[in-house]
């Protein structure tokens, strides 16, 4: 089957890597995600990945801390996740490169856009660690930025919740699910799909986001094949 997209950016939340444990890394979950990514790469799709760090640390968890320092800790958490993903992807036979927004050359390549694009052209998966490298920006914003920079056609936002709703479906059983939504409505209604910086960046650069649940890792492949899972923000 022919994939709908040639180049995509996959955003995985940290929690997605924690699996049912809710904290840290769950090997079975990561391995299942990697197997699906392998199938997508084999279909010829060029994939880069941004991972969050919430399975270890969130900048806003350290409420009493200096925010910049707390965000730096979050960036380091994304590096742990990036290396775990790299290991799992290489175990299923996908050449993978990790690039970090903050230089840590002994551990990973520094982020260089041209090199990242070259890796993608060669069929390597590129994982971007450290978010944008700046405090006060989320890894969603990093996903938006890297998607724009690398000319990705869409952002696949794989989350714990399976779509965008008008209120929290875990709290409100009558929450309304959106199939499609404009960025401007996400911003006006303050919907918690991603933060406003990330939404604005995607809106200004015409990059749609497909929000879907990662309860079944096969969803990544389904979306690439054109199945309209979850919510499309455009
Ligand atoms: P091409 O030049 O396209 O063939 O890419 P390549 O990544 O295979 O070549 P390169 O020689 O740049 O890298 C070889 C290996 O070294 C890869 O695993 C890279 O991820 C790794 N590497 C390259 N630069 C750095 C760096 O600054 N730090 C670390 N830790 N690894 C690096």
PDB file of C-alpha atoms and ligand atoms in Angstrom:
ATOM      1  CA  UNK A   1       0.000   0.000   0.000  1.00  0.00           C
ATOM      2  CA  UNK A   2       1.176   3.492  -0.814  1.00  0.00           C
ATOM      3  CA  UNK A   3       1.688   5.850   2.122  1.00  0.00           C
ATOM      4  CA  UNK A   4      -0.044   9.217   2.067  1.00  0.00           C
ATOM      5  CA  UNK A   5       3.070  11.098   3.184  1.00  0.00           C
ATOM      6  CA  UNK A   6       6.745  11.052   2.218  1.00  0.00           C
ATOM      7  CA  UNK A   7       8.235  12.862   5.214  1.00  0.00           C
ATOM      8  CA  UNK A   8       6.660  13.164   8.653  1.00  0.00           C
ATOM      9  CA  UNK A   9       7.562  14.156  12.160  1.00  0.00           C
ATOM     10  CA  UNK A  10       6.332  11.885  14.922  1.00  0.00           C
ATOM     11  CA  UNK A  11       5.897  13.413  18.350  1.00  0.00           C
ATOM     12  CA  UNK A  12       5.858  10.856  21.135  1.00  0.00           C
ATOM     13  CA  UNK A  13       4.959  11.986  24.609  1.00  0.00           C
ATOM     14  CA  UNK A  14       7.203  10.771  27.400  1.00  0.00           C
ATOM     15  CA  UNK A  15       4.204   9.018  28.974  1.00  0.00           C
ATOM     16  CA  UNK A  16       3.762   7.022  25.780  1.00  0.00           C
ATOM     17  CA  UNK A  17       7.140   5.398  26.440  1.00  0.00           C
ATOM     18  CA  UNK A  18       6.226   4.600  30.039  1.00  0.00           C
ATOM     19  CA  UNK A  19       3.413   2.274  28.959  1.00  0.00           C
ATOM     20  CA  UNK A  20       1.069   1.035  31.674  1.00  0.00           C
ATOM     21  CA  UNK A  21       3.636   1.822  34.381  1.00  0.00           C
ATOM     22  CA  UNK A  22       3.120   5.536  33.904  1.00  0.00           C
ATOM     23  CA  UNK A  23       6.732   6.295  34.853  1.00  0.00           C
ATOM     24  CA  UNK A  24      10.131   5.563  33.319  1.00  0.00           C
ATOM     25  CA  UNK A  25      10.546   3.332  30.298  1.00  0.00           C
ATOM     26  CA  UNK A  26       8.527   0.263  29.402  1.00  0.00           C
ATOM     27  CA  UNK A  27      10.562  -2.008  27.150  1.00  0.00           C
ATOM     28  CA  UNK A  28       7.560  -3.832  25.680  1.00  0.00           C
ATOM     29  CA  UNK A  29       5.843  -0.569  24.755  1.00  0.00           C
ATOM     30  CA  UNK A  30       8.969   0.946  23.207  1.00  0.00           C
ATOM     31  CA  UNK A  31       9.666  -2.207  21.274  1.00  0.00           C
ATOM     32  CA  UNK A  32       6.078  -2.312  19.928  1.00  0.00           C
ATOM     33  CA  UNK A  33       6.358   1.329  18.798  1.00  0.00           C
ATOM     34  CA  UNK A  34       9.712   0.585  17.128  1.00  0.00           C
ATOM     35  CA  UNK A  35       8.306  -2.371  15.193  1.00  0.00           C
ATOM     36  CA  UNK A  36       5.549  -0.181  13.778  1.00  0.00           C
ATOM     37  CA  UNK A  37       8.052   2.541  12.881  1.00  0.00           C
ATOM     38  CA  UNK A  38      10.101  -0.100  11.071  1.00  0.00           C
ATOM     39  CA  UNK A  39       7.060  -0.995   8.938  1.00  0.00           C
ATOM     40  CA  UNK A  40       6.583   2.684   8.129  1.00  0.00           C
ATOM     41  CA  UNK A  41      10.247   3.144   7.170  1.00  0.00           C
ATOM     42  CA  UNK A  42       9.993   0.029   5.003  1.00  0.00           C
ATOM     43  CA  UNK A  43       7.080   1.695   3.166  1.00  0.00           C
ATOM     44  CA  UNK A  44       9.513   4.469   2.241  1.00  0.00           C
ATOM     45  CA  UNK A  45       8.358   7.135   4.695  1.00  0.00           C
ATOM     46  CA  UNK A  46      11.062   9.424   6.083  1.00  0.00           C
ATOM     47  CA  UNK A  47      10.512   9.784   9.804  1.00  0.00           C
ATOM     48  CA  UNK A  48      11.962  12.070  12.399  1.00  0.00           C
ATOM     49  CA  UNK A  49      10.947  11.885  16.029  1.00  0.00           C
ATOM     50  CA  UNK A  50      10.680  14.326  18.899  1.00  0.00           C
ATOM     51  CA  UNK A  51      10.148  12.749  22.295  1.00  0.00           C
ATOM     52  CA  UNK A  52       8.881  14.429  25.422  1.00  0.00           C
ATOM     53  CA  UNK A  53      10.320  13.788  28.878  1.00  0.00           C
ATOM     54  CA  UNK A  54       7.231  13.680  31.064  1.00  0.00           C
ATOM     55  CA  UNK A  55       7.823  10.040  32.030  1.00  0.00           C
ATOM     56  CA  UNK A  56      10.782  11.295  34.080  1.00  0.00           C
ATOM     57  CA  UNK A  57      10.327  14.968  34.724  1.00  0.00           C
ATOM     58  CA  UNK A  58       8.267  17.978  33.724  1.00  0.00           C
ATOM     59  CA  UNK A  59       9.537  21.535  33.965  1.00  0.00           C
ATOM     60  CA  UNK A  60       6.332  22.522  35.715  1.00  0.00           C
ATOM     61  CA  UNK A  61       6.676  19.677  38.262  1.00  0.00           C
ATOM     62  CA  UNK A  62       9.428  21.624  39.938  1.00  0.00           C
ATOM     63  CA  UNK A  63       7.034  24.398  40.925  1.00  0.00           C
ATOM     64  CA  UNK A  64       9.242  25.729  43.668  1.00  0.00           C
ATOM     65  CA  UNK A  65      12.315  25.535  41.433  1.00  0.00           C
ATOM     66  CA  UNK A  66      13.812  28.079  39.128  1.00  0.00           C
ATOM     67  CA  UNK A  67      11.896  27.453  35.873  1.00  0.00           C
ATOM     68  CA  UNK A  68      14.961  27.554  33.644  1.00  0.00           C
ATOM     69  CA  UNK A  69      16.706  24.931  35.767  1.00  0.00           C
ATOM     70  CA  UNK A  70      13.589  22.763  35.891  1.00  0.00           C
ATOM     71  CA  UNK A  71      13.304  22.967  32.090  1.00  0.00           C
ATOM     72  CA  UNK A  72      16.951  21.980  31.700  1.00  0.00           C
ATOM     73  CA  UNK A  73      16.179  18.866  33.739  1.00  0.00           C
ATOM     74  CA  UNK A  74      13.272  18.159  31.383  1.00  0.00           C
ATOM     75  CA  UNK A  75      15.580  18.477  28.368  1.00  0.00           C
ATOM     76  CA  UNK A  76      17.937  15.909  29.886  1.00  0.00           C
ATOM     77  CA  UNK A  77      14.943  13.590  30.349  1.00  0.00           C
ATOM     78  CA  UNK A  78      14.257  13.832  26.599  1.00  0.00           C
ATOM     79  CA  UNK A  79      17.823  12.699  25.931  1.00  0.00           C
ATOM     80  CA  UNK A  80      17.309   9.554  28.029  1.00  0.00           C
ATOM     81  CA  UNK A  81      14.155   8.858  26.009  1.00  0.00           C
ATOM     82  CA  UNK A  82      15.899   9.591  22.695  1.00  0.00           C
ATOM     83  CA  UNK A  83      18.665   7.102  23.459  1.00  0.00           C
ATOM     84  CA  UNK A  84      16.129   4.481  24.550  1.00  0.00           C
ATOM     85  CA  UNK A  85      14.229   4.960  21.273  1.00  0.00           C
ATOM     86  CA  UNK A  86      17.452   4.798  19.269  1.00  0.00           C
ATOM     87  CA  UNK A  87      18.386   1.538  20.935  1.00  0.00           C
ATOM     88  CA  UNK A  88      14.973   0.003  20.290  1.00  0.00           C
ATOM     89  CA  UNK A  89      14.901   1.182  16.660  1.00  0.00           C
ATOM     90  CA  UNK A  90      18.377  -0.166  15.960  1.00  0.00           C
ATOM     91  CA  UNK A  91      17.329  -3.481  17.541  1.00  0.00           C
ATOM     92  CA  UNK A  92      14.691  -3.848  14.842  1.00  0.00           C
ATOM     93  CA  UNK A  93      17.215  -2.892  12.169  1.00  0.00           C
ATOM     94  CA  UNK A  94      16.568   0.797  11.524  1.00  0.00           C
ATOM     95  CA  UNK A  95      19.668   2.996  11.298  1.00  0.00           C
ATOM     96  CA  UNK A  96      19.001   5.883  13.646  1.00  0.00           C
ATOM     97  CA  UNK A  97      20.739   9.122  14.557  1.00  0.00           C
ATOM     98  CA  UNK A  98      20.139  11.191  17.665  1.00  0.00           C
ATOM     99  CA  UNK A  99      20.733  14.926  17.411  1.00  0.00           C
ATOM    100  CA  UNK A 100      20.501  17.187  20.437  1.00  0.00           C
ATOM    101  CA  UNK A 101      19.667  20.883  20.564  1.00  0.00           C
ATOM    102  CA  UNK A 102      22.186  21.290  23.385  1.00  0.00           C
ATOM    103  CA  UNK A 103      25.592  19.964  22.491  1.00  0.00           C
ATOM    104  CA  UNK A 104      26.658  16.788  24.273  1.00  0.00           C
ATOM    105  CA  UNK A 105      28.969  15.454  21.625  1.00  0.00           C
ATOM    106  CA  UNK A 106      30.108  12.383  23.538  1.00  0.00           C
ATOM    107  CA  UNK A 107      26.515  11.168  23.574  1.00  0.00           C
ATOM    108  CA  UNK A 108      24.912  12.364  20.345  1.00  0.00           C
ATOM    109  CA  UNK A 109      25.353  14.508  17.268  1.00  0.00           C
ATOM    110  CA  UNK A 110      24.603  18.181  17.667  1.00  0.00           C
ATOM    111  CA  UNK A 111      21.495  19.352  15.816  1.00  0.00           C
ATOM    112  CA  UNK A 112      22.460  20.375  12.281  1.00  0.00           C
ATOM    113  CA  UNK A 113      19.523  20.744   9.931  1.00  0.00           C
ATOM    114  CA  UNK A 114      21.371  19.796   6.760  1.00  0.00           C
ATOM    115  CA  UNK A 115      22.744  16.646   8.348  1.00  0.00           C
ATOM    116  CA  UNK A 116      19.335  15.726   9.708  1.00  0.00           C
ATOM    117  CA  UNK A 117      17.843  16.029   6.221  1.00  0.00           C
ATOM    118  CA  UNK A 118      20.656  13.958   4.726  1.00  0.00           C
ATOM    119  CA  UNK A 119      20.039  11.222   7.310  1.00  0.00           C
ATOM    120  CA  UNK A 120      16.343  11.217   6.399  1.00  0.00           C
ATOM    121  CA  UNK A 121      17.101  10.977   2.687  1.00  0.00           C
ATOM    122  CA  UNK A 122      19.267   7.944   3.450  1.00  0.00           C
ATOM    123  CA  UNK A 123      16.371   6.217   5.203  1.00  0.00           C
ATOM    124  CA  UNK A 124      17.626   6.831   8.723  1.00  0.00           C
ATOM    125  CA  UNK A 125      15.290   7.814  11.498  1.00  0.00           C
ATOM    126  CA  UNK A 126      16.431  10.995  13.219  1.00  0.00           C
ATOM    127  CA  UNK A 127      15.529  11.599  16.843  1.00  0.00           C
ATOM    128  CA  UNK A 128      15.727  15.163  18.087  1.00  0.00           C
ATOM    129  CA  UNK A 129      16.609  15.461  21.788  1.00  0.00           C
ATOM    130  CA  UNK A 130      16.646  18.405  24.233  1.00  0.00           C
ATOM    131  CA  UNK A 131      13.511  20.001  22.807  1.00  0.00           C
ATOM    132  CA  UNK A 132      14.356  23.369  21.270  1.00  0.00           C
ATOM    133  CA  UNK A 133      17.287  23.741  23.665  1.00  0.00           C
ATOM    134  CA  UNK A 134      15.574  26.684  25.325  1.00  0.00           C
ATOM    135  CA  UNK A 135      13.666  26.897  28.584  1.00  0.00           C
ATOM    136  CA  UNK A 136      10.016  28.025  28.473  1.00  0.00           C
ATOM    137  CA  UNK A 137       9.413  26.046  25.263  1.00  0.00           C
ATOM    138  CA  UNK A 138       7.684  22.677  25.242  1.00  0.00           C
ATOM    139  CA  UNK A 139       8.691  19.602  23.270  1.00  0.00           C
ATOM    140  CA  UNK A 140       5.509  20.218  21.240  1.00  0.00           C
ATOM    141  CA  UNK A 141       7.087  23.469  20.107  1.00  0.00           C
ATOM    142  CA  UNK A 142      10.291  21.551  19.326  1.00  0.00           C
ATOM    143  CA  UNK A 143       8.211  19.163  17.202  1.00  0.00           C
ATOM    144  CA  UNK A 144       6.646  22.077  15.323  1.00  0.00           C
ATOM    145  CA  UNK A 145      10.012  23.779  14.799  1.00  0.00           C
ATOM    146  CA  UNK A 146      11.813  20.653  13.578  1.00  0.00           C
ATOM    147  CA  UNK A 147       8.874  19.758  11.333  1.00  0.00           C
ATOM    148  CA  UNK A 148       9.075  23.180   9.684  1.00  0.00           C
ATOM    149  CA  UNK A 149      12.857  23.053   9.394  1.00  0.00           C
ATOM    150  CA  UNK A 150      12.975  19.583   7.853  1.00  0.00           C
ATOM    151  CA  UNK A 151      10.052  20.138   5.484  1.00  0.00           C
ATOM    152  CA  UNK A 152       7.776  17.546   7.083  1.00  0.00           C
ATOM    153  CA  UNK A 153       4.296  17.337   5.578  1.00  0.00           C
ATOM    154  CA  UNK A 154       2.494  16.582   8.822  1.00  0.00           C
ATOM    155  CA  UNK A 155       3.076  16.174  12.539  1.00  0.00           C
ATOM    156  CA  UNK A 156       1.808  12.917  13.988  1.00  0.00           C
ATOM    157  CA  UNK A 157       0.969  13.734  17.578  1.00  0.00           C
ATOM    158  CA  UNK A 158       0.689  10.387  19.334  1.00  0.00           C
ATOM    159  CA  UNK A 159      -0.871  10.830  22.742  1.00  0.00           C
ATOM    160  CA  UNK A 160      -2.516   8.988  25.606  1.00  0.00           C
ATOM    161  CA  UNK A 161      -5.883  10.470  24.635  1.00  0.00           C
ATOM    162  CA  UNK A 162      -7.151   9.384  21.211  1.00  0.00           C
ATOM    163  CA  UNK A 163      -8.295  12.754  19.801  1.00  0.00           C
ATOM    164  CA  UNK A 164      -9.034  16.378  20.620  1.00  0.00           C
ATOM    165  CA  UNK A 165     -12.166  16.939  22.730  1.00  0.00           C
ATOM    166  CA  UNK A 166     -13.949  20.101  23.851  1.00  0.00           C
ATOM    167  CA  UNK A 167     -13.274  19.092  27.473  1.00  0.00           C
ATOM    168  CA  UNK A 168     -11.286  16.394  29.249  1.00  0.00           C
ATOM    169  CA  UNK A 169     -12.904  13.051  28.272  1.00  0.00           C
ATOM    170  CA  UNK A 170     -11.500  11.450  31.444  1.00  0.00           C
ATOM    171  CA  UNK A 171     -13.510  13.890  33.542  1.00  0.00           C
ATOM    172  CA  UNK A 172     -16.512  14.644  31.308  1.00  0.00           C
ATOM    173  CA  UNK A 173     -18.102  11.524  29.753  1.00  0.00           C
ATOM    174  CA  UNK A 174     -20.075  13.814  27.379  1.00  0.00           C
ATOM    175  CA  UNK A 175     -16.962  15.511  26.008  1.00  0.00           C
ATOM    176  CA  UNK A 176     -17.343  16.141  22.269  1.00  0.00           C
ATOM    177  CA  UNK A 177     -14.694  14.718  19.980  1.00  0.00           C
ATOM    178  CA  UNK A 178     -13.513  16.777  17.020  1.00  0.00           C
ATOM    179  CA  UNK A 179     -12.709  15.097  13.696  1.00  0.00           C
ATOM    180  CA  UNK A 180     -11.275  18.296  12.239  1.00  0.00           C
ATOM    181  CA  UNK A 181     -10.330  21.561  13.836  1.00  0.00           C
ATOM    182  CA  UNK A 182      -8.684  24.782  12.692  1.00  0.00           C
ATOM    183  CA  UNK A 183      -5.609  26.071  14.518  1.00  0.00           C
ATOM    184  CA  UNK A 184      -7.345  29.393  15.058  1.00  0.00           C
ATOM    185  CA  UNK A 185     -10.181  27.585  16.889  1.00  0.00           C
ATOM    186  CA  UNK A 186      -7.698  25.646  19.002  1.00  0.00           C
ATOM    187  CA  UNK A 187      -6.144  28.974  19.970  1.00  0.00           C
ATOM    188  CA  UNK A 188      -9.442  30.841  20.513  1.00  0.00           C
ATOM    189  CA  UNK A 189     -10.998  28.051  22.557  1.00  0.00           C
ATOM    190  CA  UNK A 190      -7.795  27.385  24.493  1.00  0.00           C
ATOM    191  CA  UNK A 191      -8.006  23.660  23.705  1.00  0.00           C
ATOM    192  CA  UNK A 192      -5.177  21.690  25.244  1.00  0.00           C
ATOM    193  CA  UNK A 193      -3.954  19.883  22.104  1.00  0.00           C
ATOM    194  CA  UNK A 194      -0.557  21.502  22.275  1.00  0.00           C
ATOM    195  CA  UNK A 195       0.619  24.815  23.663  1.00  0.00           C
ATOM    196  CA  UNK A 196      -0.117  28.041  21.822  1.00  0.00           C
ATOM    197  CA  UNK A 197       3.489  28.601  20.674  1.00  0.00           C
ATOM    198  CA  UNK A 198       3.498  25.230  18.910  1.00  0.00           C
ATOM    199  CA  UNK A 199       0.027  25.791  17.420  1.00  0.00           C
ATOM    200  CA  UNK A 200       0.982  29.226  16.111  1.00  0.00           C
ATOM    201  CA  UNK A 201       4.153  27.915  14.500  1.00  0.00           C
ATOM    202  CA  UNK A 202       2.228  25.154  12.726  1.00  0.00           C
ATOM    203  CA  UNK A 203      -0.545  27.543  11.677  1.00  0.00           C
ATOM    204  CA  UNK A 204       1.887  30.117  10.252  1.00  0.00           C
ATOM    205  CA  UNK A 205       3.762  27.445   8.311  1.00  0.00           C
ATOM    206  CA  UNK A 206       0.787  25.384   7.140  1.00  0.00           C
ATOM    207  CA  UNK A 207       1.763  22.151   8.824  1.00  0.00           C
ATOM    208  CA  UNK A 208      -1.254  20.077   9.837  1.00  0.00           C
ATOM    209  CA  UNK A 209      -1.235  17.915  12.951  1.00  0.00           C
ATOM    210  CA  UNK A 210      -2.930  14.547  13.249  1.00  0.00           C
ATOM    211  CA  UNK A 211      -3.678  13.861  16.925  1.00  0.00           C
ATOM    212  CA  UNK A 212      -4.335  10.212  17.723  1.00  0.00           C
ATOM    213  CA  UNK A 213      -3.989   7.645  20.497  1.00  0.00           C
ATOM    214  CA  UNK A 214      -0.973   5.431  20.889  1.00  0.00           C
ATOM    215  CA  UNK A 215      -2.894   2.759  22.814  1.00  0.00           C
ATOM    216  CA  UNK A 216      -2.345   0.716  19.664  1.00  0.00           C
ATOM    217  CA  UNK A 217       1.094   1.491  18.139  1.00  0.00           C
ATOM    218  CA  UNK A 218      -0.242   0.313  14.752  1.00  0.00           C
ATOM    219  CA  UNK A 219      -2.127   3.604  14.663  1.00  0.00           C
ATOM    220  CA  UNK A 220       1.057   5.294  13.425  1.00  0.00           C
ATOM    221  CA  UNK A 221       1.023   3.108  10.333  1.00  0.00           C
ATOM    222  CA  UNK A 222      -2.730   3.495   9.838  1.00  0.00           C
ATOM    223  CA  UNK A 223      -2.413   7.277   9.851  1.00  0.00           C
ATOM    224  CA  UNK A 224       0.444   7.128   7.330  1.00  0.00           C
ATOM    225  CA  UNK A 225      -1.731   5.016   5.073  1.00  0.00           C
ATOM    226  CA  UNK A 226      -4.399   7.710   5.177  1.00  0.00           C
ATOM    227  CA  UNK A 227      -6.797   6.448   7.832  1.00  0.00           C
ATOM    228  CA  UNK A 228      -8.496   9.433   9.462  1.00  0.00           C
ATOM    229  CA  UNK A 229      -7.945   8.493  13.103  1.00  0.00           C
ATOM    230  CA  UNK A 230      -8.335  11.001  15.919  1.00  0.00           C
ATOM    231  CA  UNK A 231      -8.409  14.686  15.020  1.00  0.00           C
ATOM    232  CA  UNK A 232      -6.824  16.652  12.182  1.00  0.00           C
ATOM    233  CA  UNK A 233      -5.792  20.162  13.198  1.00  0.00           C
ATOM    234  CA  UNK A 234      -5.177  22.321  10.140  1.00  0.00           C
TER     235      UNK A 234
HETATM  236  P1  LIG B   1      26.779  10.277   6.487  1.00  0.00           P
HETATM  237  O1  LIG B   1      27.885  11.251   6.563  1.00  0.00           O
HETATM  238  O2  LIG B   1      25.579  10.780   5.782  1.00  0.00           O
HETATM  239  O3  LIG B   1      27.168   8.902   6.010  1.00  0.00           O
HETATM  240  O4  LIG B   1      26.247  10.107   8.004  1.00  0.00           O
HETATM  241  P2  LIG B   1      26.846   9.280   9.193  1.00  0.00           P
HETATM  242  O5  LIG B   1      26.049   9.702  10.393  1.00  0.00           O
HETATM  243  O6  LIG B   1      26.907   7.809   8.962  1.00  0.00           O
HETATM  244  O7  LIG B   1      28.336   9.750   9.254  1.00  0.00           O
HETATM  245  P3  LIG B   1      29.193  10.354  10.381  1.00  0.00           P
HETATM  246  O8  LIG B   1      30.563   9.979  10.036  1.00  0.00           O
HETATM  247  O9  LIG B   1      28.837  11.796  10.571  1.00  0.00           O
HETATM  248  O10 LIG B   1      28.737   9.596  11.700  1.00  0.00           O
HETATM  249  C1  LIG B   1      29.084   8.279  12.011  1.00  0.00           C
HETATM  250  C2  LIG B   1      28.560   7.946  13.386  1.00  0.00           C
HETATM  251  O11 LIG B   1      29.085   8.872  14.326  1.00  0.00           O
HETATM  252  C3  LIG B   1      27.038   8.036  13.506  1.00  0.00           C
HETATM  253  O12 LIG B   1      26.579   7.054  14.411  1.00  0.00           O
HETATM  254  C4  LIG B   1      26.813   9.401  14.114  1.00  0.00           C
HETATM  255  O13 LIG B   1      25.622   9.508  14.857  1.00  0.00           O
HETATM  256  C5  LIG B   1      28.039   9.521  14.998  1.00  0.00           C
HETATM  257  N1  LIG B   1      28.396  10.933  15.189  1.00  0.00           N
HETATM  258  C6  LIG B   1      28.629  11.878  14.262  1.00  0.00           C
HETATM  259  N2  LIG B   1      28.893  13.055  14.840  1.00  0.00           N
HETATM  260  C7  LIG B   1      28.834  12.848  16.162  1.00  0.00           C
HETATM  261  C8  LIG B   1      29.003  13.665  17.329  1.00  0.00           C
HETATM  262  O14 LIG B   1      29.280  14.849  17.265  1.00  0.00           O
HETATM  263  N3  LIG B   1      28.847  13.045  18.529  1.00  0.00           N
HETATM  264  C9  LIG B   1      28.531  11.739  18.648  1.00  0.00           C
HETATM  265  N4  LIG B   1      28.370  11.216  19.860  1.00  0.00           N
HETATM  266  N5  LIG B   1      28.362  10.937  17.583  1.00  0.00           N
HETATM  267  C10 LIG B   1      28.502  11.490  16.379  1.00  0.00           C
END
